[in-house]
Amino acid sequence: MSQSEPQRQPNPLREGIATRNIPDACTVVIFGATGDLTHRKLIPALYNIAADGELPPELAVVGFARRPKSDDEFRAELQEAAGKYSRRGIRDELWRSFASSVFYHQGEFADADGYKRLGERLKQLDEMRRTGGNRLFYLAAAPDQFETILQHLKAAGLNKGNNGGWARVIVEKPFGTDLASARKLNRIVEKAFPEQDTYRIDHFLGKETAQNILVLRFANAIFEPLWDTRYLDHVQITAAETLGVEGRAGYYEGAGALRDMVQNHLLQLLCLVAMEPPTDLSADSIRDEKVKVVRSLRRLSREDVDVDVVRGQYSEGAIAGKPVPGYRREANVKPDSQTETFVAARLHIDNWRWADVPIYMRVGKRLPKSGTEISIHFKKAPPVLFNKESDALDHNVLVIRIQPDEGISLRMQAKVPGTSFRIEPVKMDFHYGTSFGKASPEAYERLLLDAMSGDATLFARRDEVEQAWAFVDAIEEAWKSDKEAPALFEYPAGSWGPDEADDLLARDGRSWRRL
Ligand code: BG6
């Protein structure tokens, strides 16, 4: 351990959704410190924010895991990971300074002694680094370990800060596997940490463009008056990935695309698009409005599920010209697996604003392109004037590109230069990269900073998570209640999903937007 005291630097202020969030000094304790998430996301994120000068210099990071290891061994392991996964690469001097705040603590998740020793170590760090006795526990371990960790944290008195400091917990996904298990987990968390200190991660909420949905809607005067059933035709939300299951079959086989992506990420995006303006920008006012959207989602009956939800699974195919195996041939996947790797659905929000505006969602692995976007399709111009003869004018479409190439575009009609009145669609386009000239921070950077600042706006509240599960459970139950296995349509890797997903829109005279 370095004995030198960190120097207090002036804290650069960061713009938050509502106000400037200034992270408190604290110790971040990561459970599952040698796992994939820590290597790929958490440490690179902490390093990047340190490199941006936004981390409090008193910050300490403690990795908690089973294997014996020295601080230096742990740091070397993390350096390699950060070199690979940090968006800004590693600069030696910066890394050395960051690494001097990182420590390793060996302990078994189920052994009280490890937590007792952790408590002592944290107290030393509080003094040495002047963390103010604040602790942020990050549950990056397997979900079946959450209960054990939380119980032990409480038993060791670590669910409270030291000397008047705070203690918060970040819970990684998956947050349960259905409503019953999510409720159970909520009750377990609640025994150790009150709701205001519980931060349930949905990393899509940390993505720059997802945050910008609120700004687009509520900091501009021109969109909100058009944002309802009078002017909107329909909405599409697509989250496409070229990646397959990538060695995560152990988890994915039991989850499938609906639980893995729709219950959390896609419903969160939908909430941001569909919510009413909040009364203010506090975390709870925003989350109050989001939860109303999920509560207004029309619950699907078994018959609705048959008609409005399509399940697919990729078979052998090619991505960017390279052959890839089908899902059932991936490691640890059953040869007759019924797990869906693609879902498309038609949803309805039963409230005044959204009545008769269908929401089409699709999510899938091994699609031809990676990209997440929301498109808002406006009603057509009336069949008069330019639209009189053929009713062929296109809809205006506002596209919010969540990733990659974050930005917003508006498709509208324009006259082609020349002597006739030829009309063609053109695009007004805003790109984050070119307008602001700097890369967006990674979602985990923003979310870690928010948790250190005590801002829960971009974290899912208990009722949001439970309502989302209630919605998704109805679909899962309909699938389970089929006497035979529910229909699972095959699509070749590298295609846009099964034809049935296209039929879902074609029935309504619509088609998916091409990404
Ligand atoms: C995770 C899912 O939550 O999100 C993965 O478990 C998915 O299956 C990932 O690949 C997508 O996130 P991103 O940020 O890469 O689009």
Coordinates of C-alpha atoms and ligand atoms in Angstrom, one line a residue:
M1 CA 0.0 0.0 0.0
S2 CA 1.3 3.4 -0.8
Q3 CA 1.5 5.5 2.4
S4 CA 1.5 8.8 0.7
E5 CA -1.6 10.9 1.1
P6 CA -3.4 11.9 -2.1
Q7 CA -3.4 15.6 -3.0
R8 CA -6.8 17.2 -3.1
Q9 CA -7.2 18.7 -6.7
P10 CA -9.9 21.1 -7.5
N11 CA -12.8 19.0 -8.7
P12 CA -13.8 19.6 -12.3
L13 CA -17.6 20.1 -12.3
R14 CA -19.6 17.8 -14.4
E15 CA -23.0 18.6 -16.0
G16 CA -25.6 16.2 -14.7
I17 CA -29.1 15.8 -16.0
A18 CA -30.4 18.4 -13.7
T19 CA -27.5 19.8 -11.8
R20 CA -23.8 19.4 -11.6
N21 CA -23.0 16.1 -10.0
I22 CA -19.8 16.1 -7.9
P23 CA -18.7 12.6 -6.9
D24 CA -17.9 12.2 -3.2
A25 CA -14.7 10.7 -2.0
C26 CA -15.3 7.1 -1.3
T27 CA -14.1 3.5 -1.5
V28 CA -15.5 1.4 -4.2
V29 CA -15.6 -2.2 -3.2
I30 CA -16.1 -4.6 -6.2
F31 CA -17.4 -8.1 -5.4
G32 CA -16.3 -10.3 -8.4
A33 CA -13.1 -8.4 -8.8
T34 CA -11.5 -10.9 -11.1
G35 CA -14.5 -11.3 -13.4
D36 CA -15.2 -10.2 -16.9
L37 CA -17.3 -7.2 -16.0
T38 CA -14.6 -5.8 -13.7
H39 CA -12.0 -6.3 -16.5
R40 CA -14.0 -5.1 -19.4
K41 CA -16.1 -2.4 -18.0
L42 CA -15.6 -1.3 -14.4
I43 CA -11.9 -0.8 -14.2
P44 CA -11.6 0.8 -17.7
A45 CA -14.5 3.1 -16.7
L46 CA -12.8 4.1 -13.5
Y47 CA -9.5 4.7 -15.2
N48 CA -11.2 6.8 -17.9
I49 CA -12.9 9.0 -15.4
A50 CA -9.6 9.4 -13.5
A51 CA -7.9 10.3 -16.8
D52 CA -10.6 12.9 -17.4
G53 CA -9.7 14.4 -14.0
E54 CA -13.2 13.7 -12.7
L55 CA -12.5 11.1 -9.9
P56 CA -12.0 12.5 -6.4
P57 CA -8.3 12.0 -5.7
E58 CA -9.2 10.4 -2.4
L59 CA -11.0 7.5 -4.1
A60 CA -9.9 4.0 -3.3
V61 CA -10.9 0.8 -5.2
V62 CA -10.9 -2.5 -3.4
G63 CA -11.3 -5.7 -5.4
F64 CA -12.9 -8.6 -3.3
A65 CA -12.4 -12.1 -4.6
R66 CA -11.5 -15.6 -3.6
R67 CA -8.1 -16.3 -5.0
P68 CA -5.1 -15.1 -2.9
K69 CA -3.3 -12.3 -4.7
S70 CA -1.2 -9.3 -3.8
D71 CA -2.2 -5.7 -4.6
D72 CA 0.5 -5.6 -7.2
E73 CA -0.6 -8.8 -8.9
F74 CA -4.1 -7.5 -9.0
R75 CA -3.0 -4.1 -10.5
A76 CA -0.9 -5.8 -13.2
E77 CA -3.9 -7.9 -14.2
L78 CA -6.1 -4.8 -14.3
Q79 CA -3.5 -2.9 -16.3
E80 CA -3.6 -5.5 -19.0
A81 CA -7.4 -5.4 -19.1
A82 CA -7.6 -1.6 -19.1
G83 CA -5.0 -1.5 -21.9
K84 CA -7.4 -3.7 -24.0
Y85 CA -10.7 -2.2 -23.1
S86 CA -10.3 1.4 -22.1
R87 CA -11.6 3.8 -24.8
R88 CA -8.5 6.0 -24.4
G89 CA -5.8 3.3 -24.1
I90 CA -3.3 3.4 -21.2
R91 CA -0.8 6.2 -20.4
D92 CA 1.9 4.8 -18.0
E93 CA 2.0 7.8 -15.7
L94 CA -1.7 8.1 -15.4
W95 CA -2.1 4.4 -14.9
R96 CA 0.5 4.4 -12.1
S97 CA -1.3 7.1 -10.3
F98 CA -4.7 5.4 -10.7
A99 CA -3.3 2.0 -9.8
S100 CA -1.9 3.3 -6.5
S101 CA -5.5 3.7 -5.4
V102 CA -6.4 0.1 -6.2
F103 CA -6.2 -2.7 -3.6
Y104 CA -7.0 -6.4 -3.5
H105 CA -8.8 -8.1 -0.6
Q106 CA -8.9 -11.9 -0.5
G107 CA -12.1 -13.4 0.9
E108 CA -14.8 -16.0 0.4
F109 CA -18.2 -14.6 -0.3
A110 CA -19.7 -16.9 2.3
D111 CA -17.1 -16.5 5.0
A112 CA -17.8 -13.9 7.7
D113 CA -14.1 -13.6 8.5
G114 CA -13.4 -12.1 5.0
Y115 CA -15.9 -9.3 5.7
K116 CA -14.6 -8.6 9.2
R117 CA -11.1 -8.2 7.7
L118 CA -12.6 -6.1 4.9
G119 CA -14.1 -3.8 7.5
E120 CA -10.7 -3.3 9.1
R121 CA -9.1 -2.7 5.8
L122 CA -11.7 -0.2 4.8
K123 CA -11.2 1.7 8.1
Q124 CA -7.5 1.9 7.4
L125 CA -8.2 3.2 3.9
D126 CA -10.7 5.8 5.2
E127 CA -7.9 7.2 7.2
M128 CA -5.1 6.8 4.7
R129 CA -7.0 8.2 1.7
R130 CA -9.5 10.4 3.5
T131 CA -12.5 8.8 1.9
G132 CA -14.9 10.4 4.4
G133 CA -16.0 6.9 5.5
N134 CA -18.1 6.5 2.3
R135 CA -18.5 3.1 0.7
L136 CA -19.9 2.1 -2.6
F137 CA -20.3 -1.7 -2.9
Y138 CA -20.6 -3.1 -6.4
L139 CA -22.2 -6.5 -6.8
A140 CA -20.4 -7.7 -10.0
A141 CA -20.5 -11.3 -8.8
A142 CA -22.9 -14.1 -10.1
P143 CA -26.5 -13.2 -9.1
D144 CA -26.8 -16.4 -7.0
Q145 CA -24.1 -14.8 -4.7
F146 CA -26.0 -11.5 -4.1
E147 CA -27.9 -12.7 -1.1
T148 CA -24.8 -14.1 0.6
I149 CA -22.8 -11.0 0.0
L150 CA -25.6 -8.7 1.2
Q151 CA -26.2 -10.7 4.4
H152 CA -22.6 -10.7 5.3
L153 CA -22.2 -7.0 4.6
K154 CA -25.0 -6.3 7.0
A155 CA -23.7 -8.7 9.6
A156 CA -20.3 -7.1 9.5
G157 CA -22.0 -3.6 9.9
L158 CA -20.7 -2.6 6.4
N159 CA -24.1 -1.5 5.2
K160 CA -23.4 1.8 7.0
G161 CA -20.7 4.2 6.3
N162 CA -17.9 4.8 8.7
N163 CA -18.0 7.9 11.0
G164 CA -21.0 9.5 9.4
G165 CA -20.1 8.5 5.9
W166 CA -22.6 6.8 3.5
A167 CA -22.9 3.2 2.2
R168 CA -24.5 2.4 -1.2
V169 CA -24.9 -0.7 -3.2
I170 CA -24.9 -1.1 -7.0
V171 CA -26.7 -4.3 -8.1
E172 CA -25.8 -5.6 -11.6
K173 CA -28.2 -7.3 -13.9
P174 CA -29.9 -9.7 -14.2
F175 CA -32.1 -8.4 -11.4
G176 CA -34.1 -11.6 -11.0
T177 CA -35.4 -13.9 -13.6
D178 CA -39.1 -13.1 -13.2
L179 CA -41.3 -11.1 -11.0
A180 CA -41.2 -13.5 -8.0
S181 CA -37.4 -13.7 -8.0
A182 CA -37.0 -9.9 -8.5
R183 CA -39.4 -9.3 -5.6
K184 CA -37.4 -11.7 -3.5
L185 CA -34.1 -10.0 -4.4
N186 CA -35.6 -6.6 -3.6
R187 CA -36.6 -7.9 -0.2
I188 CA -33.1 -9.2 0.4
V189 CA -31.5 -6.0 -0.7
E190 CA -33.9 -4.0 1.4
K191 CA -32.8 -5.8 4.5
A192 CA -29.3 -4.4 4.1
F193 CA -29.7 -1.2 2.2
P194 CA -32.7 1.3 2.0
E195 CA -34.1 2.0 -1.4
Q196 CA -32.4 5.4 -1.7
D197 CA -29.0 3.7 -1.3
T198 CA -29.8 0.9 -3.8
Y199 CA -28.6 1.5 -7.4
R200 CA -29.9 -1.1 -9.9
I201 CA -27.8 -0.8 -13.0
D202 CA -29.3 -0.7 -16.5
H203 CA -26.3 0.3 -18.6
F204 CA -28.5 1.4 -21.5
L205 CA -29.6 4.4 -19.3
G206 CA -25.9 5.5 -19.1
K207 CA -25.6 5.7 -22.8
E208 CA -25.2 9.3 -24.0
T209 CA -28.1 9.3 -26.5
A210 CA -30.5 7.6 -24.1
Q211 CA -29.9 10.5 -21.7
N212 CA -30.4 12.9 -24.6
I213 CA -34.0 11.6 -25.2
L214 CA -35.2 13.7 -22.2
V215 CA -33.3 16.7 -23.5
L216 CA -34.6 16.3 -27.0
R217 CA -38.2 16.0 -25.8
F218 CA -38.2 18.5 -22.9
A219 CA -35.6 21.1 -23.9
N220 CA -37.0 21.7 -27.3
A221 CA -40.4 23.3 -27.9
I222 CA -41.1 21.7 -31.3
F223 CA -41.3 18.0 -30.7
E224 CA -43.5 17.6 -27.6
P225 CA -46.7 19.1 -29.2
L226 CA -46.4 16.5 -31.9
W227 CA -45.6 13.6 -29.6
D228 CA -49.0 11.9 -29.4
T229 CA -51.6 9.9 -31.2
R230 CA -52.8 12.8 -33.3
Y231 CA -49.5 13.1 -35.1
L232 CA -47.7 9.9 -34.6
D233 CA -48.2 6.8 -36.8
H234 CA -46.0 4.4 -34.9
V235 CA -42.7 3.9 -33.1
Q236 CA -39.9 1.3 -33.7
I237 CA -37.2 0.3 -31.3
T238 CA -34.4 -1.9 -32.6
A239 CA -31.4 -3.3 -30.8
A240 CA -29.4 -5.4 -33.2
E241 CA -26.1 -7.2 -32.5
T242 CA -23.8 -9.0 -34.9
L243 CA -22.3 -10.8 -31.9
G244 CA -23.6 -14.3 -30.9
V245 CA -23.8 -15.7 -27.4
E246 CA -20.0 -15.2 -26.9
G247 CA -19.3 -17.9 -24.4
R248 CA -22.2 -16.7 -22.1
A249 CA -24.4 -19.7 -22.9
G250 CA -24.5 -20.7 -19.2
Y251 CA -26.5 -17.6 -18.5
Y252 CA -28.1 -17.0 -21.8
E253 CA -29.7 -20.5 -22.3
G254 CA -31.8 -19.8 -19.2
A255 CA -32.5 -16.2 -20.1
G256 CA -33.2 -15.7 -23.8
A257 CA -33.6 -12.4 -25.6
L258 CA -36.8 -11.4 -23.9
R259 CA -35.4 -11.5 -20.4
D260 CA -31.8 -10.5 -21.5
M261 CA -32.7 -7.3 -23.4
V262 CA -36.4 -6.5 -23.5
Q263 CA -37.3 -6.6 -19.8
N264 CA -34.6 -4.1 -19.0
H265 CA -32.9 -2.2 -21.8
L266 CA -35.7 -1.9 -24.4
L267 CA -38.4 -1.2 -21.9
Q268 CA -36.2 1.5 -20.3
L269 CA -35.7 3.1 -23.7
L270 CA -39.5 2.9 -24.3
C271 CA -40.1 4.6 -21.0
L272 CA -37.9 7.6 -21.9
V273 CA -39.6 8.0 -25.2
A274 CA -43.2 7.6 -24.0
M275 CA -43.2 9.2 -20.5
E276 CA -45.0 12.4 -19.6
P277 CA -43.0 15.4 -18.7
P278 CA -41.9 15.0 -15.1
T279 CA -42.8 17.7 -12.5
D280 CA -39.0 18.3 -11.9
L281 CA -35.7 16.7 -12.8
S282 CA -35.3 14.8 -9.5
A283 CA -34.6 11.1 -9.7
D284 CA -37.9 10.2 -8.3
S285 CA -40.0 12.5 -10.4
I286 CA -38.4 11.1 -13.6
R287 CA -38.8 7.5 -12.4
D288 CA -42.4 8.2 -11.3
E289 CA -43.2 9.0 -14.9
K290 CA -41.3 6.1 -16.3
V291 CA -43.0 3.6 -14.2
K292 CA -46.4 4.9 -15.3
V293 CA -45.5 3.9 -18.9
V294 CA -44.8 0.3 -17.9
R295 CA -48.0 0.2 -16.0
S296 CA -49.9 1.4 -19.0
L297 CA -48.4 -1.2 -21.3
R298 CA -51.2 -3.4 -22.5
R299 CA -50.7 -6.8 -20.8
L300 CA -50.7 -9.5 -23.5
S301 CA -53.0 -12.4 -23.3
R302 CA -52.0 -15.8 -24.5
E303 CA -53.8 -15.2 -27.8
D304 CA -52.1 -11.7 -28.2
V305 CA -48.7 -13.3 -27.6
D306 CA -49.4 -15.7 -30.5
V307 CA -50.2 -12.9 -32.8
D308 CA -48.0 -10.0 -31.6
V309 CA -44.7 -11.6 -30.4
V310 CA -42.3 -13.5 -32.6
R311 CA -39.5 -15.6 -31.3
G312 CA -36.5 -16.5 -33.3
Q313 CA -33.2 -18.4 -33.0
Y314 CA -30.2 -18.1 -35.3
S315 CA -29.0 -20.9 -37.4
E316 CA -25.7 -21.2 -39.2
G317 CA -24.9 -18.3 -41.5
A318 CA -22.3 -15.6 -42.1
I319 CA -21.5 -12.2 -40.5
A320 CA -19.5 -9.8 -42.7
G321 CA -18.7 -12.6 -45.0
K322 CA -17.4 -14.9 -42.3
P323 CA -19.2 -18.2 -41.6
V324 CA -20.5 -18.5 -38.1
P325 CA -22.2 -21.5 -36.4
G326 CA -25.8 -21.7 -35.4
Y327 CA -26.9 -21.0 -31.8
R328 CA -27.4 -24.7 -31.1
R329 CA -23.8 -25.4 -32.1
E330 CA -22.3 -22.8 -29.7
A331 CA -20.4 -24.1 -26.6
N332 CA -22.7 -25.1 -23.7
V333 CA -25.9 -24.7 -25.7
K334 CA -28.2 -27.7 -25.8
P335 CA -28.4 -29.3 -29.3
D336 CA -32.2 -28.9 -29.2
S337 CA -32.2 -25.6 -27.3
Q338 CA -35.5 -23.7 -27.4
T339 CA -34.0 -20.4 -26.2
E340 CA -34.8 -17.4 -28.3
T341 CA -32.0 -15.2 -29.6
F342 CA -34.4 -12.8 -31.4
V343 CA -37.7 -11.3 -30.3
A344 CA -40.0 -8.9 -32.2
A345 CA -43.2 -7.6 -30.7
R346 CA -46.0 -5.2 -31.2
L347 CA -47.0 -3.4 -28.1
H348 CA -49.6 -0.8 -27.1
I349 CA -49.5 1.8 -24.3
D350 CA -53.1 2.3 -23.1
N351 CA -53.2 6.0 -22.2
W352 CA -54.4 9.1 -23.9
R353 CA -51.1 10.1 -25.5
W354 CA -50.3 6.7 -27.0
A355 CA -53.8 5.2 -27.8
D356 CA -53.6 3.7 -31.3
V357 CA -49.9 4.3 -31.8
P358 CA -48.3 0.8 -32.0
I359 CA -44.8 0.3 -30.7
Y360 CA -42.7 -2.3 -32.6
M361 CA -39.7 -3.6 -30.9
R362 CA -37.1 -6.1 -32.1
V363 CA -33.9 -7.3 -30.6
G364 CA -31.6 -10.0 -31.8
K365 CA -28.1 -11.6 -31.9
R366 CA -26.2 -12.4 -35.1
L367 CA -28.0 -9.8 -37.2
P368 CA -26.2 -8.2 -40.1
K369 CA -25.3 -5.0 -38.3
S370 CA -24.9 -3.8 -34.7
G371 CA -27.0 -0.8 -33.9
T372 CA -29.6 0.5 -31.4
E373 CA -32.1 3.1 -32.5
I374 CA -35.5 4.4 -31.9
S375 CA -37.5 5.8 -34.8
I376 CA -40.6 7.9 -34.4
H377 CA -42.8 7.7 -37.5
F378 CA -45.1 10.6 -37.9
K379 CA -48.4 10.5 -39.8
K380 CA -48.3 11.3 -43.5
A381 CA -49.2 14.6 -44.9
P382 CA -52.9 14.7 -45.9
P383 CA -53.8 13.4 -49.3
V384 CA -54.0 16.8 -50.9
L385 CA -51.6 19.1 -52.8
F386 CA -48.4 17.1 -53.3
N387 CA -49.9 14.0 -51.9
K388 CA -53.1 14.2 -53.8
E389 CA -52.5 11.9 -56.7
S390 CA -50.8 8.9 -55.3
D391 CA -50.6 9.3 -51.5
A392 CA -47.0 8.3 -52.0
L393 CA -45.2 10.9 -49.9
D394 CA -43.1 9.3 -47.2
H395 CA -43.7 9.7 -43.5
N396 CA -41.5 12.1 -41.6
V397 CA -39.3 10.0 -39.3
L398 CA -37.2 11.2 -36.4
V399 CA -34.5 8.7 -35.7
I400 CA -32.6 8.6 -32.4
R401 CA -29.4 6.6 -32.9
I402 CA -28.4 5.2 -29.5
Q403 CA -25.3 3.5 -30.9
P404 CA -23.0 3.5 -32.8
D405 CA -22.6 7.0 -34.5
E406 CA -24.8 8.5 -31.8
G407 CA -27.1 11.2 -33.1
I408 CA -30.5 12.3 -34.3
S409 CA -31.9 12.6 -37.8
L410 CA -35.1 13.9 -39.2
R411 CA -36.3 12.6 -42.5
M412 CA -38.4 15.1 -44.5
Q413 CA -39.5 15.8 -48.0
A414 CA -37.6 18.1 -50.3
K415 CA -38.0 19.3 -53.9
V416 CA -35.3 17.9 -56.1
P417 CA -33.7 20.8 -58.0
G418 CA -35.0 21.1 -61.5
T419 CA -37.9 22.4 -63.5
S420 CA -40.4 19.8 -62.3
F421 CA -41.8 19.2 -58.8
R422 CA -40.1 16.0 -58.0
I423 CA -40.1 15.3 -54.3
E424 CA -37.7 13.1 -52.5
P425 CA -37.0 12.3 -48.8
V426 CA -33.8 14.0 -47.4
K427 CA -32.2 13.8 -43.9
M428 CA -31.4 16.5 -41.4
D429 CA -28.6 14.9 -39.4
F430 CA -27.0 15.6 -36.0
H431 CA -23.9 13.6 -35.1
Y432 CA -22.5 13.8 -31.6
G433 CA -19.0 13.2 -32.9
T434 CA -19.0 16.1 -35.2
S435 CA -21.1 18.6 -33.3
F436 CA -19.3 18.3 -30.0
G437 CA -16.0 17.0 -31.3
K438 CA -15.4 14.6 -28.4
A439 CA -16.1 11.0 -27.7
S440 CA -19.0 10.2 -25.5
P441 CA -18.1 8.6 -22.2
E442 CA -18.9 4.9 -21.7
A443 CA -22.2 4.2 -20.0
Y444 CA -20.4 2.7 -17.0
E445 CA -18.4 5.9 -16.5
R446 CA -21.5 8.0 -16.2
L447 CA -23.2 5.5 -13.9
L448 CA -20.3 5.0 -11.6
L449 CA -20.0 8.8 -11.2
D450 CA -23.7 9.2 -10.5
A451 CA -23.6 6.5 -7.9
M452 CA -20.7 8.2 -6.2
S453 CA -22.6 11.5 -6.4
G454 CA -25.8 10.0 -4.9
D455 CA -27.8 10.6 -8.1
A456 CA -30.1 7.6 -8.9
T457 CA -31.9 9.1 -11.9
L458 CA -30.2 6.7 -14.3
F459 CA -30.8 3.6 -12.2
A460 CA -33.9 1.5 -12.1
R461 CA -36.2 1.9 -9.1
R462 CA -37.7 -1.1 -7.4
D463 CA -41.2 -0.6 -8.8
E464 CA -39.9 -0.1 -12.3
V465 CA -38.1 -3.4 -12.3
E466 CA -41.0 -5.2 -10.8
Q467 CA -43.5 -3.8 -13.3
A468 CA -41.3 -4.6 -16.2
W469 CA -41.0 -8.2 -15.0
A470 CA -44.8 -8.4 -14.6
F471 CA -45.2 -7.4 -18.2
V472 CA -42.5 -9.8 -19.5
D473 CA -43.7 -12.7 -17.3
A474 CA -47.1 -12.6 -19.1
I475 CA -45.3 -13.3 -22.3
E476 CA -43.1 -16.0 -20.8
E477 CA -46.2 -17.6 -19.3
A478 CA -48.0 -17.6 -22.5
W479 CA -45.0 -19.3 -24.2
K480 CA -44.9 -21.9 -21.4
S481 CA -48.6 -22.6 -21.4
D482 CA -48.3 -23.8 -25.0
K483 CA -48.8 -27.6 -24.9
E484 CA -46.1 -28.0 -27.5
A485 CA -43.0 -25.8 -27.3
P486 CA -43.9 -22.2 -28.4
A487 CA -43.1 -21.4 -32.0
L488 CA -39.4 -20.7 -32.5
F489 CA -38.6 -19.4 -36.0
E490 CA -35.1 -20.0 -37.4
Y491 CA -33.2 -17.2 -39.1
P492 CA -29.8 -17.6 -40.6
A493 CA -27.0 -15.7 -38.8
G494 CA -26.4 -12.5 -40.8
S495 CA -30.1 -12.0 -41.7
W496 CA -32.6 -9.5 -40.1
G497 CA -34.4 -12.2 -38.2
P498 CA -37.3 -14.6 -39.2
D499 CA -39.7 -13.6 -41.9
E500 CA -42.5 -13.7 -39.3
A501 CA -41.0 -10.5 -37.8
D502 CA -41.5 -8.7 -41.1
D503 CA -45.0 -10.1 -41.3
L504 CA -45.8 -8.5 -37.9
L505 CA -45.5 -5.1 -39.5
A506 CA -46.6 -6.0 -43.0
R507 CA -50.0 -6.9 -41.5
D508 CA -50.3 -3.3 -40.5
G509 CA -49.1 -2.0 -43.8
R510 CA -45.7 -1.1 -42.4
S511 CA -42.1 -2.3 -42.5
W512 CA -39.0 -2.2 -40.3
R513 CA -36.7 0.7 -40.9
R514 CA -33.4 -0.3 -42.4
L515 CA -30.5 0.3 -40.1
Ligands
BG6_1 C1 -26.3 -6.9 -22.0 C2 -26.8 -8.2 -22.5 O1 -27.1 -6.5 -20.9 O2 -26.3 -6.0 -23.0 C3 -26.0 -8.7 -23.7 O3 -26.7 -9.2 -21.5 C4 -25.9 -7.7 -24.7 O4 -26.5 -9.9 -24.2 C5 -25.5 -6.3 -24.1 O5 -25.0 -8.1 -25.7 C6 -25.6 -5.2 -25.2 O6 -25.0 -4.1 -24.6 P1 -24.2 -3.1 -25.5 O7 -23.9 -1.9 -24.6 O8 -23.0 -3.8 -26.0 O9 -25.2 -2.7 -26.6

